[in-house]
XYZ file of C-alpha atoms in Angstrom:
246
model
C 1.264 -16.209 -14.849
C -1.101 -14.095 -12.754
C 0.283 -12.945 -9.414
C -0.891 -10.931 -6.421
C 1.997 -9.387 -4.482
C 0.891 -8.679 -0.913
C 2.402 -5.826 1.095
C 3.833 -5.898 4.625
C 1.292 -7.789 6.772
C 2.994 -7.287 10.172
C 0.676 -9.668 12.019
C -2.538 -8.099 10.693
C -4.332 -11.407 10.085
C -7.895 -10.077 9.783
C -6.918 -7.530 7.137
C -5.036 -10.256 5.246
C -8.175 -12.428 5.214
C -10.202 -9.444 3.987
C -7.673 -8.717 1.241
C -7.723 -12.327 0.062
C -11.513 -12.172 -0.099
C -11.457 -8.936 -2.073
C -8.916 -10.451 -4.491
C -11.317 -13.316 -5.152
C -9.591 -16.059 -3.162
C -11.635 -18.772 -1.488
C -10.844 -20.082 1.984
C -10.215 -23.829 2.051
C -9.291 -25.304 5.431
C -6.322 -23.186 6.607
C -5.465 -21.766 3.201
C -6.669 -19.424 0.461
C -6.975 -20.552 -3.156
C -7.906 -18.502 -6.210
C -10.269 -20.214 -8.688
C -8.205 -18.825 -11.585
C -4.967 -20.205 -10.184
C -3.472 -16.835 -9.214
C -0.247 -16.944 -7.167
C 0.059 -14.863 -3.981
C 3.558 -13.512 -3.244
C 4.347 -12.104 0.205
C 6.797 -9.204 0.168
C 8.177 -9.897 3.659
C 7.681 -8.508 7.170
C 4.802 -10.858 7.881
C 5.222 -10.427 11.670
C 5.822 -7.801 14.395
C 3.744 -4.945 15.805
C 0.375 -6.384 14.754
C -1.892 -8.600 16.894
C -1.657 -12.027 15.220
C 1.929 -12.756 14.178
C 1.763 -16.448 15.143
C -1.324 -17.058 13.031
C 0.159 -15.179 10.075
C 3.265 -17.385 10.309
C 1.052 -20.485 10.286
C -0.953 -19.268 7.296
C 2.025 -18.165 5.196
C 4.083 -21.267 6.014
C 1.143 -23.486 5.172
C 0.550 -21.814 1.816
C 4.243 -21.618 0.850
C 5.785 -24.767 2.341
C 2.976 -27.293 2.713
C 0.685 -26.533 -0.205
C 3.041 -24.764 -2.653
C 0.282 -22.211 -3.282
C 2.243 -19.031 -2.544
C 5.721 -17.488 -2.602
C 7.555 -15.428 -0.004
C 10.619 -13.205 0.248
C 12.009 -12.106 3.623
C 12.010 -8.618 5.078
C 14.194 -7.049 7.741
C 11.717 -8.018 10.471
C 11.797 -11.603 9.184
C 15.589 -11.540 9.373
C 15.485 -10.343 12.965
C 12.887 -12.937 13.986
C 15.019 -15.647 12.380
C 18.019 -14.509 14.408
C 15.859 -14.462 17.557
C 14.642 -18.017 16.910
C 18.275 -19.023 16.237
C 19.194 -17.971 19.767
C 21.073 -14.810 18.846
C 21.101 -11.923 21.300
C 18.740 -9.557 19.496
C 16.982 -6.583 21.058
C 13.266 -7.075 21.649
C 12.171 -3.738 20.196
C 10.909 -2.138 16.961
C 8.024 -4.615 16.952
C 9.833 -7.859 17.707
C 8.683 -7.579 21.317
C 5.061 -8.174 20.269
C 5.954 -11.323 18.307
C 8.157 -12.589 21.142
C 5.333 -12.020 23.641
C 2.927 -14.067 21.488
C 5.536 -16.790 21.118
C 6.410 -16.972 24.809
C 2.850 -17.749 25.965
C 2.657 -20.820 23.695
C 3.282 -24.254 25.156
C 6.566 -25.999 24.359
C 5.107 -28.099 21.529
C 3.523 -25.073 19.821
C 6.739 -23.063 20.226
C 8.759 -25.846 18.621
C 6.305 -26.077 15.710
C 6.190 -22.330 15.011
C 9.948 -21.962 15.283
C 10.565 -24.870 12.899
C 7.965 -23.593 10.397
C 9.285 -20.047 10.294
C 12.969 -20.990 10.199
C 12.293 -23.412 7.326
C 10.347 -20.704 5.489
C 13.177 -18.207 5.917
C 15.972 -20.630 5.050
C 14.263 -21.704 1.833
C 13.287 -18.212 0.683
C 15.221 -16.380 -2.038
C 16.609 -12.981 -1.041
C 14.450 -11.570 -3.844
C 12.199 -13.313 -6.326
C 12.534 -12.996 -10.084
C 9.294 -13.916 -11.865
C 10.009 -13.781 -15.620
C 6.487 -14.941 -16.487
C 5.120 -11.774 -14.874
C 8.041 -9.544 -15.915
C 8.549 -8.733 -12.240
C 10.974 -8.847 -9.355
C 9.700 -8.913 -5.774
C 12.156 -7.571 -3.198
C 11.236 -6.445 0.298
C 12.752 -2.947 0.224
C 13.377 -2.853 -3.521
C 16.486 -3.484 -5.590
C 18.665 -1.347 -7.833
C 18.905 -2.411 -11.461
C 22.661 -3.039 -11.124
C 22.035 -5.441 -8.211
C 19.647 -7.759 -10.068
C 21.287 -11.175 -10.373
C 23.708 -10.468 -7.510
C 23.552 -11.674 -3.900
C 26.461 -10.140 -1.978
C 26.372 -8.336 1.369
C 25.604 -4.933 -0.200
C 22.698 -6.416 -2.137
C 21.302 -8.133 0.967
C 21.459 -4.900 2.972
C 19.705 -3.002 0.186
C 16.975 -5.608 -0.320
C 16.217 -5.881 3.414
C 16.675 -2.252 4.516
C 16.470 -0.092 1.400
C 18.932 2.513 0.168
C 19.946 3.633 3.633
C 22.099 6.741 3.965
C 23.451 6.134 7.465
C 21.561 9.185 8.727
C 18.403 9.295 10.843
C 15.315 11.427 11.347
C 14.849 13.001 14.820
C 12.413 10.191 15.761
C 15.053 7.549 15.012
C 13.804 6.354 11.615
C 16.610 5.808 9.068
C 16.781 8.235 6.163
C 16.568 6.313 2.892
C 17.473 7.544 -0.567
C 14.746 7.542 -3.214
C 16.258 4.782 -5.373
C 13.011 4.261 -7.328
C 13.415 7.617 -9.112
C 16.625 6.329 -10.677
C 15.310 2.938 -11.784
C 14.942 2.644 -15.548
C 14.553 -1.107 -16.049
C 11.759 -2.739 -18.015
C 10.785 -5.228 -15.295
C 8.418 -4.334 -12.488
C 10.071 -3.965 -9.063
C 7.397 -4.653 -6.436
C 8.423 -3.837 -2.877
C 7.314 -2.583 0.534
C 9.262 -1.717 3.702
C 8.665 2.064 3.711
C 5.091 2.906 4.807
C 3.292 5.285 2.432
C -0.302 6.487 2.509
C -1.028 5.406 -1.079
C 0.677 2.802 -3.281
C 3.601 4.644 -4.868
C 4.276 4.043 -8.557
C 7.518 5.545 -9.872
C 8.966 4.478 -13.221
C 8.343 0.717 -13.215
C 8.426 0.330 -9.423
C 5.578 0.130 -6.932
C 5.767 0.436 -3.152
C 2.811 -1.467 -1.673
C 3.556 -1.003 2.038
C 0.562 1.182 2.850
C 1.116 0.846 6.594
C -1.595 -1.604 7.604
C -0.107 -2.049 11.073
C -0.064 1.752 11.484
C -3.763 2.077 10.762
C -3.938 2.837 7.046
C -4.405 -0.103 4.651
C -3.144 -3.435 3.343
C -2.383 -3.460 -0.377
C -1.741 -6.000 -3.140
C -0.335 -5.359 -6.618
C -1.736 -7.543 -9.386
C 0.069 -8.590 -12.527
C -0.396 -8.640 -15.472
C -3.255 -6.220 -14.704
C -0.859 -3.657 -13.174
C -3.466 -2.631 -10.614
C -3.514 -2.213 -6.849
C -6.183 -3.583 -4.522
C -6.456 -2.161 -1.010
C -8.439 -2.916 2.149
C -8.643 -0.616 5.194
C -6.807 -1.357 8.426
C -8.520 -1.817 11.783
C -5.377 -0.787 13.693
C -4.929 2.635 15.376
C -3.681 5.297 12.958
C -0.159 6.617 13.635
C 0.519 9.434 11.163
C 4.200 9.922 11.973
C 5.102 6.426 10.748
C 4.485 7.348 7.102
C 7.011 8.666 4.602
C 6.010 11.462 2.239
C 7.941 11.968 -0.997
C 8.237 15.195 -2.982
């Protein structure tokens, strides 16, 4: 199996189209298909902050649900949007406000369609995706080796939010432990969630959230080639949003 794991899109539709083109996909109607049958896998956080969250939802839902041409795992922003669509009292901040604003200007029929599509996508998604044929696991914020095969509350928190310490940087960002340094498994862990300036390969893990929505780049990781493919972002660059590891 040949797969292309796509990093956090965050509503950056144009960059996603450009990345698909660079990866060799061909646009057919409202979808992208690779002539060699490659499988795109979205690593979560497809919405929020960027300019085209509604269109990204339509594209991803179409490829995953309608055409069975892609796979998807949820991120923390996906979880929050699902709770918002479910009628829960969630705060419209940290990017959700941009998605909610796009949603609220739609007519009632379009709102109903988008809500149904996204909620179906989320409800049918695995917490993390094991792909034995590619010797890989795709999890939004990563997964510890001891958590693979488990699905409890601790595992869900880790997969959606990373190895959070409970402490925060002065700007409010959560401090996360560097779990990847302690991973020694033989399967690839492909993840995003923590924006980095370059794809970060540590042991057999790769962080492909290169902060497209913060003005850097959108990245995919290809297997079995074990290579990254990156396209530049057209969004304003916000340097303080990136994490730098020693």
